[in-house]
Short mmCIF file of C-alpha atoms in Angstrom, two decimals:
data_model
loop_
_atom_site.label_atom_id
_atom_site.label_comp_id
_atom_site.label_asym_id
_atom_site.label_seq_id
_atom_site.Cartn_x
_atom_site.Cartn_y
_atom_site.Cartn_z
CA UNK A 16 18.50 42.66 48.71
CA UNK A 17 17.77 43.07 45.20
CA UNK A 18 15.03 45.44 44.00
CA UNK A 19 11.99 43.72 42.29
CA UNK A 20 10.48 46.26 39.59
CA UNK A 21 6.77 45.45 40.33
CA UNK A 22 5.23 47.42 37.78
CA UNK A 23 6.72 45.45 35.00
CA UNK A 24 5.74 42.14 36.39
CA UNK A 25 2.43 40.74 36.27
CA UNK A 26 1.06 40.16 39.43
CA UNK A 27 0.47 36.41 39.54
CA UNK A 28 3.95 35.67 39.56
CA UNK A 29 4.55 37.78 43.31
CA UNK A 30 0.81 37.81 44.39
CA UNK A 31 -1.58 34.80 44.98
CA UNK A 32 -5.05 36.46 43.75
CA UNK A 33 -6.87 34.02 46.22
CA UNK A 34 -6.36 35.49 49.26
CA UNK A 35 -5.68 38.45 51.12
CA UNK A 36 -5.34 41.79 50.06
CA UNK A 37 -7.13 40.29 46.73
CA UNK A 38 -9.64 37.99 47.97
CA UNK A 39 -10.87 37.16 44.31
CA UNK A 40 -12.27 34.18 44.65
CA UNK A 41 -13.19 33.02 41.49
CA UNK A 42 -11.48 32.71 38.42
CA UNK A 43 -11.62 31.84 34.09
CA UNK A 44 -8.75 30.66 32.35
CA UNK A 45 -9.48 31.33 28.29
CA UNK A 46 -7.67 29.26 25.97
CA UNK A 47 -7.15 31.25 22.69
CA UNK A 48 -6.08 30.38 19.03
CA UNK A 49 -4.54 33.21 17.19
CA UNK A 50 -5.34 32.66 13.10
CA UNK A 51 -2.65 35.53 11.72
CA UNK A 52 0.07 36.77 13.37
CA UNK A 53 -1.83 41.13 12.61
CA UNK A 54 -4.74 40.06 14.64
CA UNK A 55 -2.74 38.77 17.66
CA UNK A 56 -0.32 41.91 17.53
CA UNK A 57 -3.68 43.99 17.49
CA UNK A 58 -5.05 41.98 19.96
CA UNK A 59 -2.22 42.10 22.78
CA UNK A 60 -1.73 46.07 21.96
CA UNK A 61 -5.52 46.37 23.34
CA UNK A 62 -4.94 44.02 25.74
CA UNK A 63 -2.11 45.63 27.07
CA UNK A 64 -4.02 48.25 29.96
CA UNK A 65 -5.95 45.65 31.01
CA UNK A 66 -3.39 43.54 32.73
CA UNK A 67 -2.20 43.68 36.30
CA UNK A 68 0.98 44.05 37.63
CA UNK A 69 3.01 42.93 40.68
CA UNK A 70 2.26 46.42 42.28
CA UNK A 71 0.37 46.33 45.61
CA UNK A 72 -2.97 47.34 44.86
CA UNK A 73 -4.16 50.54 46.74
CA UNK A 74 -7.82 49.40 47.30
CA UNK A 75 -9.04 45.59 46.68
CA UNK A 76 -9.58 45.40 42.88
CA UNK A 77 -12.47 43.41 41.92
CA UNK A 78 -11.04 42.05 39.14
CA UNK A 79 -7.59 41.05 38.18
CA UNK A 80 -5.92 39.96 33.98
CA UNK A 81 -2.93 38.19 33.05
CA UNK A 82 -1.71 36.46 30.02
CA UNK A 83 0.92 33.72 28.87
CA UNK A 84 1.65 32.46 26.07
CA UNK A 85 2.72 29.54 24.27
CA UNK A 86 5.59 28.31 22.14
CA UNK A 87 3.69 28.21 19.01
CA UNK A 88 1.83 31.48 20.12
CA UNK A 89 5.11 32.84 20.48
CA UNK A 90 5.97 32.04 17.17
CA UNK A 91 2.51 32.92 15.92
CA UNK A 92 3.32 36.45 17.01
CA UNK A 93 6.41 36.52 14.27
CA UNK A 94 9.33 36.04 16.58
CA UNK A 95 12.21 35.10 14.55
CA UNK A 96 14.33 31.61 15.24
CA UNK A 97 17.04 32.68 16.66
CA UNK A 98 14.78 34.17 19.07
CA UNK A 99 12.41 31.18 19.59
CA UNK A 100 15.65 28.45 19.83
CA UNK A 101 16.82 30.58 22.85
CA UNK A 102 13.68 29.04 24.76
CA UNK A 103 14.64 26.69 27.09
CA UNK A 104 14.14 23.42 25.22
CA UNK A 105 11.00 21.54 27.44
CA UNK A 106 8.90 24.81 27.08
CA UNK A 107 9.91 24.46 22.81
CA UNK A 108 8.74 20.59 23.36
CA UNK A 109 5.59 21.55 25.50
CA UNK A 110 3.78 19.40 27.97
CA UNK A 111 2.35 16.51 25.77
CA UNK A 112 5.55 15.52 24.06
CA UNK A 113 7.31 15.68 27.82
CA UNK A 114 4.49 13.58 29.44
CA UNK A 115 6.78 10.76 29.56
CA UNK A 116 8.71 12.42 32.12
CA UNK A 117 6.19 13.84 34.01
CA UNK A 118 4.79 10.44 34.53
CA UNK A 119 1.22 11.14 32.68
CA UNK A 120 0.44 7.68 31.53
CA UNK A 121 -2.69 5.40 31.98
CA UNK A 122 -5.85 7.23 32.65
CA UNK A 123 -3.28 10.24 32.74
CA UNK A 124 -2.07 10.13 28.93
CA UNK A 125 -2.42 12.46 26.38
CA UNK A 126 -4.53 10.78 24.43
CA UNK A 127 -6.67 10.91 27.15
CA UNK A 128 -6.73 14.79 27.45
CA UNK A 129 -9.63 17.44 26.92
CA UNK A 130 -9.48 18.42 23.27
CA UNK A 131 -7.82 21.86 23.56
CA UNK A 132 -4.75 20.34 24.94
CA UNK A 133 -3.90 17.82 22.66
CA UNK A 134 -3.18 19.96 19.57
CA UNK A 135 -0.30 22.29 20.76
CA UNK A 136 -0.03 23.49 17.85
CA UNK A 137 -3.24 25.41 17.72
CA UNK A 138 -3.17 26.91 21.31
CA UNK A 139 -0.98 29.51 21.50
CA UNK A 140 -2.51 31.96 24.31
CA UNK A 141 -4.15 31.60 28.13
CA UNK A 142 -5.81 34.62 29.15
CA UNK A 143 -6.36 34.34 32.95
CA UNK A 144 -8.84 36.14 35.05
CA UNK A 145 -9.82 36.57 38.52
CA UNK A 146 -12.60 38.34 40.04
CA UNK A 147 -14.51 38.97 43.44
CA UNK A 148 -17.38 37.28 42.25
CA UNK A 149 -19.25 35.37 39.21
CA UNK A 150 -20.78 38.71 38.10
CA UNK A 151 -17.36 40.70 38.16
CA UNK A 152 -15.86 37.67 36.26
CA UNK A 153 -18.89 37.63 34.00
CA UNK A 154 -18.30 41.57 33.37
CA UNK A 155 -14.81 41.24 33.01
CA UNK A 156 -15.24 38.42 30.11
CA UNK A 157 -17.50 40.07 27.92
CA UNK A 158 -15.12 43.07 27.95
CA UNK A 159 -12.02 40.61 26.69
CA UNK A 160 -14.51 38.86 24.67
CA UNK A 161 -14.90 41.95 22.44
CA UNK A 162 -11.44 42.64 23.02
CA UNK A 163 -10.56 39.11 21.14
CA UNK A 164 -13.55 39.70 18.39
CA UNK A 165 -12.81 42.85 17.53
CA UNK A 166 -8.95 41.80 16.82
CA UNK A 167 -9.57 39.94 14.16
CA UNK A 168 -9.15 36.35 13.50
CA UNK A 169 -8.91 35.06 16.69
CA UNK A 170 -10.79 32.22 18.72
CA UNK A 171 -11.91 31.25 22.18
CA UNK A 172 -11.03 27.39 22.24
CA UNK A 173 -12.31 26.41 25.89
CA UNK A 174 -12.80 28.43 28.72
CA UNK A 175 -12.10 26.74 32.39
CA UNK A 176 -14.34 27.95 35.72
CA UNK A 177 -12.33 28.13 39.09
CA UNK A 178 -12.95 28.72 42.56
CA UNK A 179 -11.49 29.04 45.79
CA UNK A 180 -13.15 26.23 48.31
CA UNK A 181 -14.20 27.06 51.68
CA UNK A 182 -11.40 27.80 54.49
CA UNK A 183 -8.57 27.38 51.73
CA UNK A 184 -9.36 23.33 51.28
CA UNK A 185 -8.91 21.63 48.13
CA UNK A 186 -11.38 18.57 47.12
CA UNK A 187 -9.96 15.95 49.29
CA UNK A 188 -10.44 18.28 52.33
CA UNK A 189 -7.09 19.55 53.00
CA UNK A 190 -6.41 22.90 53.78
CA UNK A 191 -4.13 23.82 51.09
CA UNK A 192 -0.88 26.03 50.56
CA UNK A 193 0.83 25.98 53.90
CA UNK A 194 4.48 25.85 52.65
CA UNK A 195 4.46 28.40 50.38
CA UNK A 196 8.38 30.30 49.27
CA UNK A 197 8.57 33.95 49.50
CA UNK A 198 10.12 35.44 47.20
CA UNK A 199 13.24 37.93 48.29
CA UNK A 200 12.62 41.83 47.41
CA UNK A 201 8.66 40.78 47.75
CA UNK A 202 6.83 42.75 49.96
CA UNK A 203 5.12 39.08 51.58
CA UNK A 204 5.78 38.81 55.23
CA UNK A 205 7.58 35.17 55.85
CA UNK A 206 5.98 33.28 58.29
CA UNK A 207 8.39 30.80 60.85
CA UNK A 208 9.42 28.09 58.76
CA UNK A 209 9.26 29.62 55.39
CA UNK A 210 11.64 29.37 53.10
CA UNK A 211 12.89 33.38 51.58
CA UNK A 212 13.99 32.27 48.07
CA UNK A 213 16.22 34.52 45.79
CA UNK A 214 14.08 35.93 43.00
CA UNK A 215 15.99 33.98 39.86
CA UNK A 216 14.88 30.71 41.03
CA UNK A 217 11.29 32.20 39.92
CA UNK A 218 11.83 35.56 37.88
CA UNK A 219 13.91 35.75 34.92
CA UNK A 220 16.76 38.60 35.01
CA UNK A 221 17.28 38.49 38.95
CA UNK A 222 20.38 36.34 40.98
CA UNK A 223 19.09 32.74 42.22
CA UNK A 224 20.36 30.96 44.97
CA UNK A 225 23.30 30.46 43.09
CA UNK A 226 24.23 33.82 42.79
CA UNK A 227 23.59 33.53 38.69
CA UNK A 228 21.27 35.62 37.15
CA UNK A 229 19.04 33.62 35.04
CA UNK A 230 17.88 34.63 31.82
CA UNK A 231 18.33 32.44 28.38
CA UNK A 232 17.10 34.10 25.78
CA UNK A 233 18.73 35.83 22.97
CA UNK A 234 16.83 39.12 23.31
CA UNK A 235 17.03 39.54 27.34
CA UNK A 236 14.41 42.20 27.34
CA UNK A 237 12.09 39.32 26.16
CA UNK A 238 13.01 37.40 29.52
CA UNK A 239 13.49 40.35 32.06
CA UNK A 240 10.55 40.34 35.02
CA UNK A 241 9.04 37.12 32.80
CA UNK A 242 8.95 33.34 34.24
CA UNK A 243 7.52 30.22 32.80
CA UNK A 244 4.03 28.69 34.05
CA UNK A 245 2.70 25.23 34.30
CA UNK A 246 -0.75 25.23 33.99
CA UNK A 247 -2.21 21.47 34.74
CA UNK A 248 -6.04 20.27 34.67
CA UNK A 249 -6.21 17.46 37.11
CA UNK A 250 -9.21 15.74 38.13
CA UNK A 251 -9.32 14.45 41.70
CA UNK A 252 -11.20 10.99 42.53
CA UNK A 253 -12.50 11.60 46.01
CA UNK A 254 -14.68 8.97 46.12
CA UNK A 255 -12.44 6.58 45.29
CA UNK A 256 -9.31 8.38 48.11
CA UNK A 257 -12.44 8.21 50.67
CA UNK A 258 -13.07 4.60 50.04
CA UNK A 259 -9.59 3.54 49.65
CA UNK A 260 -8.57 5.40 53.23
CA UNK A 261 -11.67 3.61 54.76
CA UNK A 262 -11.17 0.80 53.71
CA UNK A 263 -7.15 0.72 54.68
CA UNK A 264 -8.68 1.54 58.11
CA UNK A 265 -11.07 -1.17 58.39
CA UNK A 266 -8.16 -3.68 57.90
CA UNK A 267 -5.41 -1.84 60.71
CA UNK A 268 -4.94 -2.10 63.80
CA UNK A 269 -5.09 0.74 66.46
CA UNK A 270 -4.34 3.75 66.04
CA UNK A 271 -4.16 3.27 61.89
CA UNK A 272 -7.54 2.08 62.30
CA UNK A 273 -9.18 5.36 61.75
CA UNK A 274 -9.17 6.98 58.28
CA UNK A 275 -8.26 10.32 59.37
CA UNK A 276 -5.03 9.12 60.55
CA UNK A 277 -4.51 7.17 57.38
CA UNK A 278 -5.58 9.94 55.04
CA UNK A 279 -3.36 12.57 57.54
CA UNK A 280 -0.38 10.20 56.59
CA UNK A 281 -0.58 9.97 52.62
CA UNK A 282 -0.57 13.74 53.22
CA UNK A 283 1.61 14.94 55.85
CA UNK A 284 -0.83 17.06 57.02
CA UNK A 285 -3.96 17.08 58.87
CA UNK A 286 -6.97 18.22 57.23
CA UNK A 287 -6.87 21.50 58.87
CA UNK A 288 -3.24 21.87 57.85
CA UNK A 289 -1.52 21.18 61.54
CA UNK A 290 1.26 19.21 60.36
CA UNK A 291 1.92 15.80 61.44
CA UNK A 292 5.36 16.09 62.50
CA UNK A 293 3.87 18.87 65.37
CA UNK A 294 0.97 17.18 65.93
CA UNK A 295 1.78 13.10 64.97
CA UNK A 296 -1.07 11.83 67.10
CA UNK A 297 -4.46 14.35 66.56
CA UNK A 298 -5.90 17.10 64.46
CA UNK A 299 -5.13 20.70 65.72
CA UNK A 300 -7.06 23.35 63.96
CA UNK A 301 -5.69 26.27 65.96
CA UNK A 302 -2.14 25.57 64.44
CA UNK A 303 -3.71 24.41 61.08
CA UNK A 304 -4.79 28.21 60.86
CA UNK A 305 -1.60 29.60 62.79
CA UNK A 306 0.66 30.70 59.49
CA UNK A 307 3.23 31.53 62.43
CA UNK A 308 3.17 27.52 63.67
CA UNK A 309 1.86 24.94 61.09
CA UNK A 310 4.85 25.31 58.75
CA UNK A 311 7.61 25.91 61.58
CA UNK A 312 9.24 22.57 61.30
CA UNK A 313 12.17 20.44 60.00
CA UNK A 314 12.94 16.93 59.10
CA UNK A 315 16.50 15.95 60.34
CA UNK A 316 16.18 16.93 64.02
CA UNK A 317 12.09 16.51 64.44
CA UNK A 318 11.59 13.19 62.58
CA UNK A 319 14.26 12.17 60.62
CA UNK A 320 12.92 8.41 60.29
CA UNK A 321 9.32 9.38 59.38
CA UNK A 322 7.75 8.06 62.61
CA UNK A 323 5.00 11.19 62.44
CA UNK A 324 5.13 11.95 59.29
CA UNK A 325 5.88 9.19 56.87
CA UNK A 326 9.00 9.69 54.48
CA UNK A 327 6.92 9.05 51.56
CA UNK A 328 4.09 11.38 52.41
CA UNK A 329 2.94 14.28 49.45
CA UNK A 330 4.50 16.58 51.47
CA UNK A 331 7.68 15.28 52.04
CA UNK A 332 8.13 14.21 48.83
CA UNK A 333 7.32 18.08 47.54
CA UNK A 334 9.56 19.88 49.78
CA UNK A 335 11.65 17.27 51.60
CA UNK A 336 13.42 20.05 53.57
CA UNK A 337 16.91 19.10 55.08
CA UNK A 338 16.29 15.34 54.66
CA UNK A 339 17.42 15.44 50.97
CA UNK A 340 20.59 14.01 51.75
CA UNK A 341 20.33 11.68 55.01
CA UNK A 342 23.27 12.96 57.08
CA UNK A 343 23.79 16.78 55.68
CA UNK A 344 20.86 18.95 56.72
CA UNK A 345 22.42 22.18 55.53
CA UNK A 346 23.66 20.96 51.88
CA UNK A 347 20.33 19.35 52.02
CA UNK A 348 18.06 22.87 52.48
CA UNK A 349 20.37 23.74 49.97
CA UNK A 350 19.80 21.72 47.54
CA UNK A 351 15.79 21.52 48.09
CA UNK A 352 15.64 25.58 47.85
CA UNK A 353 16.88 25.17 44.25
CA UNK A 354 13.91 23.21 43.19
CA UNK A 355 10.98 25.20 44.98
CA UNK A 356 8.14 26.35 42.83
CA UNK A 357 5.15 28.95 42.73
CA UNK A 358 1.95 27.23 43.44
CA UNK A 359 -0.95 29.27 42.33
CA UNK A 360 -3.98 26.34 42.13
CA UNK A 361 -7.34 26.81 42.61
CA UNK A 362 -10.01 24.08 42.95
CA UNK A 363 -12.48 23.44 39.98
CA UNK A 364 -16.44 21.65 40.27
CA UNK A 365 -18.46 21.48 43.13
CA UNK A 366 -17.29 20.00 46.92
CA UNK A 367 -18.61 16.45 47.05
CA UNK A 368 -21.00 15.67 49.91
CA UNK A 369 -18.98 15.28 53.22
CA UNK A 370 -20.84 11.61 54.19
CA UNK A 371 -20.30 10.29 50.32
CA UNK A 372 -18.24 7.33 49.11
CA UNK A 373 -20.05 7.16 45.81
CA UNK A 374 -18.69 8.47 42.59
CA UNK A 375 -21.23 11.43 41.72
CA UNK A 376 -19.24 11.36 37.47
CA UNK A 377 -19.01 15.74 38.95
CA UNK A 378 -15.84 16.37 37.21
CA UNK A 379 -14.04 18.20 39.58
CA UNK A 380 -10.29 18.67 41.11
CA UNK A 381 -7.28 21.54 40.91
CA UNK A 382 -6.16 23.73 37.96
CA UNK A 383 -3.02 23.27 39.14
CA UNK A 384 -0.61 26.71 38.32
CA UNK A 385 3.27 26.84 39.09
CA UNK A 386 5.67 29.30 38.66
CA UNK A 387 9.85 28.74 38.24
CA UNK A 388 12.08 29.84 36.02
CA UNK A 389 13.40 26.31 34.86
CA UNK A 390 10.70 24.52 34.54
CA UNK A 391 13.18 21.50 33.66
CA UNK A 392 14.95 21.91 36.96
CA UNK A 393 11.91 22.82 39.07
CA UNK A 394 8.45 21.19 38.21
CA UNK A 395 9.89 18.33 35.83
CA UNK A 396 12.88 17.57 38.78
CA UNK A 397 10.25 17.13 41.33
CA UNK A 398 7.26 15.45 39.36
CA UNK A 399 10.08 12.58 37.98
CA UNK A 400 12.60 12.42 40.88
CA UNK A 401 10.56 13.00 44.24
CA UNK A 402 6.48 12.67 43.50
CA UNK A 403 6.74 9.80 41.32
CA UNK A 404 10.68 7.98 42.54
CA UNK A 405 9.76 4.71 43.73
CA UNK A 406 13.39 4.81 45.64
CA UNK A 407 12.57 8.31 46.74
CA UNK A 408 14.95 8.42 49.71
CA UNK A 409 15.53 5.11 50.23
CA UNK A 410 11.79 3.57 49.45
CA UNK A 411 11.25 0.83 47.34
CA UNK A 412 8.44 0.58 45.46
CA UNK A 413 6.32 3.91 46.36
CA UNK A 414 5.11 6.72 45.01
CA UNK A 415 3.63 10.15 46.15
CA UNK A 416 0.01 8.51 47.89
CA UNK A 417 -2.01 11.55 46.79
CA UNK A 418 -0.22 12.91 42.84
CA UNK A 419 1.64 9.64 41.68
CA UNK A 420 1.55 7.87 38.64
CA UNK A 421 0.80 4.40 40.70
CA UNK A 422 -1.72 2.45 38.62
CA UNK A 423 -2.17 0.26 41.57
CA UNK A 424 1.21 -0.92 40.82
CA UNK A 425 2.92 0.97 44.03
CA UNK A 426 3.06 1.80 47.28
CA UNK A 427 3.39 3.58 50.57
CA UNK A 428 5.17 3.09 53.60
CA UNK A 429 3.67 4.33 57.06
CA UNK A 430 6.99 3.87 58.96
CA UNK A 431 6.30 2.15 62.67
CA UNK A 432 8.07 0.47 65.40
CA UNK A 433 8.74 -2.07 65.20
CA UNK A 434 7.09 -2.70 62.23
CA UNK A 435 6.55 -0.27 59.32
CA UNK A 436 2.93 -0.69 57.55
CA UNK A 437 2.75 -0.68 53.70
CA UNK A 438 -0.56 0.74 51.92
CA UNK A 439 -0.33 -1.94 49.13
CA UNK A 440 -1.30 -1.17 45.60
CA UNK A 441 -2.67 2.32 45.73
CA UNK A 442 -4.50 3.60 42.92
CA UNK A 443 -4.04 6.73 40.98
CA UNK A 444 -6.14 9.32 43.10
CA UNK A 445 -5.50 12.31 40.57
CA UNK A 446 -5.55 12.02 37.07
CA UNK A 447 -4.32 14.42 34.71
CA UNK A 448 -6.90 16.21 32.30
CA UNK A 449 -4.77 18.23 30.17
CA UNK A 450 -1.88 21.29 30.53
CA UNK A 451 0.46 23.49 28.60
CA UNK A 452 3.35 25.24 29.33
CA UNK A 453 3.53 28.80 29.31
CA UNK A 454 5.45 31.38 28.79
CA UNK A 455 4.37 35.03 31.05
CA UNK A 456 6.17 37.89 30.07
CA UNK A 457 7.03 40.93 31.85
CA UNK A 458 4.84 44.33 30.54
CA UNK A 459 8.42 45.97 28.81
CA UNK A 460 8.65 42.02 27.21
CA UNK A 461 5.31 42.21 25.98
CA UNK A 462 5.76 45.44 24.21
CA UNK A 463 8.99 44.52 22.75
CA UNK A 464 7.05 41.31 21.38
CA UNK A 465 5.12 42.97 19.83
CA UNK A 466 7.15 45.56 18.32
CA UNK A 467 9.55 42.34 17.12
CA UNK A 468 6.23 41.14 15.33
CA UNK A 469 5.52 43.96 13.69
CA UNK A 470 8.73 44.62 12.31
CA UNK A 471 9.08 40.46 11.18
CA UNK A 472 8.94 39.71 7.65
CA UNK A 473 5.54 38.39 6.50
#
């Protein structure tokens, strides 16, 4: 097993701040715009004890800092060409000139985005912090508030609010992170059913499940203990999902004529996280909150033709297991291992009412955070080929239920005997607000950066 340095990585990349031993349970991204390349050197040489690393905290901190960057920060900051060209070539693009392929059209597009997003140019820096509570994250901004005004010519373009929702859920009422990787050399216990990835396919400088050691840049220090980030505002509709999965219900036969049941199959899941392939027929919440049962289960053997849980359910279509390829479980698990990702989300806006079907104009939804180390062969591969295929696996016509593009132009397939059900021209349930893509350096990386910037010509 290969040896993770923790102290040079920063700890969002091994820990999830949300929950235990953390517990911070609210959080402020900080979008920042760096004017000269002295100020943002001075800046990230202050900045530089504040951030937290990968090592295990040895009593529960109340607050905890990271920071990414990207391209044109990283350019900002003086690194050379030859250094920046060495960046895989959809972070150098960024996420507005690849929305294309990440299927972010209609409400979705770019032109549609919060202003800080759609000049790429300009944002070059996402400070992210998490803290216990709203005073601790208050305290904790003020302090890099004076760190960023005392730096020089630097501004605060947006700030985003977070919080973690009640029992884990996210805003349509699922309980939320179930199928989580673990990375290998972490000190995470793996649950039954989780996947133990090899740290490459999420940490630059370490094997993946290849055996290569991934790390493309010219300067490898730059890359060593780093990874990339997606960072993704997306607003979720859940009055419209609520009325949409009544309404589908009002219009089936038994047993789809109950909106639980049709809401549990867009998902996958149950609201309390018992999935459907253990528990096809009825909510469990004991095994929704048993980490050592609700993800201990397979495809090919269990359900291989999507009678519990439907082929083109979210949560197939993220992590379709050993069903990629229909008659090869093994290559299959294989293959899907290859494209996990890092989710680190956490809800934004308040819970609508539980009883509600009207649209309340709250803007609310997920600030939705992955980590890989191709984000080309992770996030893009699964956003174009699996969330929003319409032939995903055989389908025709459908898209992911809950994140596809469908502008009521697709569909989903509940498969029955002896006659499937289609959920006919499903509309777009979550709409993208905005991202970037980000680049977050190791603590060695970030001193070398800014050593490199220092010593760049002017």
């Amino acid at each position: 097993m290969v040896e993770l340095l923790l102290n040079d990585i920063q700890g969002l990349l091994l820990h999830s701040y949300t929950t235990e031993p953390y517990s911070l349970l609210n959080a402020r991204f900080m979008f920042v715009n760096v004017k000269d390349r002295e100020s943002g050197l001075h800046w990230l040489t202050a900045l530089f004890p504040f951030i937290t690393t990968a090592t295990p905290p040895t009593e529960k901190p109340k607050t905890c800092v990271n920071v990414a960057f990207t391209f044109s920060g990283l350019r900002c900051l003086g690194l050379s060409s030859e250094i920046l060209q060495s960046f895989p070539i959809e972070f150098q693009e960024g996420m507005k000139q690849r929305s294309s392929i990440l299927g972010d059209n209609f409400q979705s597009d770019p032109s549609n985005w919060e202003t800080y997003f759609k000049d790429e140019e300009n944002l070059h820096i996402v400070l992210l912090i998490y803290a216990m509570d709203l005073q601790a994250l208050d305290e904790e901004t003020t302090k890099q508030e004076h760190l960023l005004e005392a730096s020089g010519q630097i501004q605060i373009l947006a700030r985003q609010d977070a919080g973690r929702l009640p029992e884990g859920i996210e805003h349509f009422g699922f309980k939320d992170g179930s199928s989580q990787p673990v990375i290998e050399g972490n000190d995470t216990v793996a649950h039954p059913g989780q996947d133990i990835i090899k740290p490459g396919e999420f940490i630059l400088g370490y094997p993946n499940q290849d055996g290569d050691i991934v790390n493309p840049l010219s300067i490898p220090e730059i890359g060593l203990n780093g990874t990339f980030v997606v960072y993704r505002k997306l607003y979720q509709d859940v009055a419209l999902f609520r009325k949409f999965t009544t309404d589908v219900a009002s219009r089936s036969n038994p047993p789809l004529n109950n909106s639980e049941l049709i809401a549990a199959k867009m998902v996958g899941r149950w609201r309390s996280g018992a999935p459907l392939v253990l528990k096809p027929d009825h909510d469990d919440p004991l095994l929704g909150k048993d980490p050592d049962q609700n993800n201990d289960f397979n495809y090919y053997q269990e359900d291989r033709e999507g009678l519990k849980c439907p082929i083109g359910s979210h949560i197939r279509r993220v992590n379709p297991r050993d069903t990629l390829f229909r008659n090869n479980p093994e290559l299959s698990k294989s293959e899907v291992n290859k494209r996990r990702i890092i989710r680190r989300g956490i809800s934004y806006g308040p819970i609508m009412p539980a009883a509600s079907q009207n649209d309340d104009a709250v803007d609310r939804g997920l600030i939705f955070i992955t980590i890989q180390s191709s984000i080309a062969q992770q996030f893009e591969f699964i956003q174009q080929k699996w969330i929003n295929n319409p032939i995903f696996l055989g389908l025709s016509k459908d898209k992911d239920p809950i994140a596809g593009n469908s502008n009521k132009n697709a569909n989903m397939t509940i498969q029955r005997t002896p006659i499937s059900k289609k959920l006919w021209d499903i509309p777009r349930f979550t709409i993208t607000r905005g991202g970037c893509y980000l680049f977050l350096p190791g603590l060695k990386a970030l001193q070398k950066l800014a050593e490199i910037g220092a010593s760049s010509p002017p």
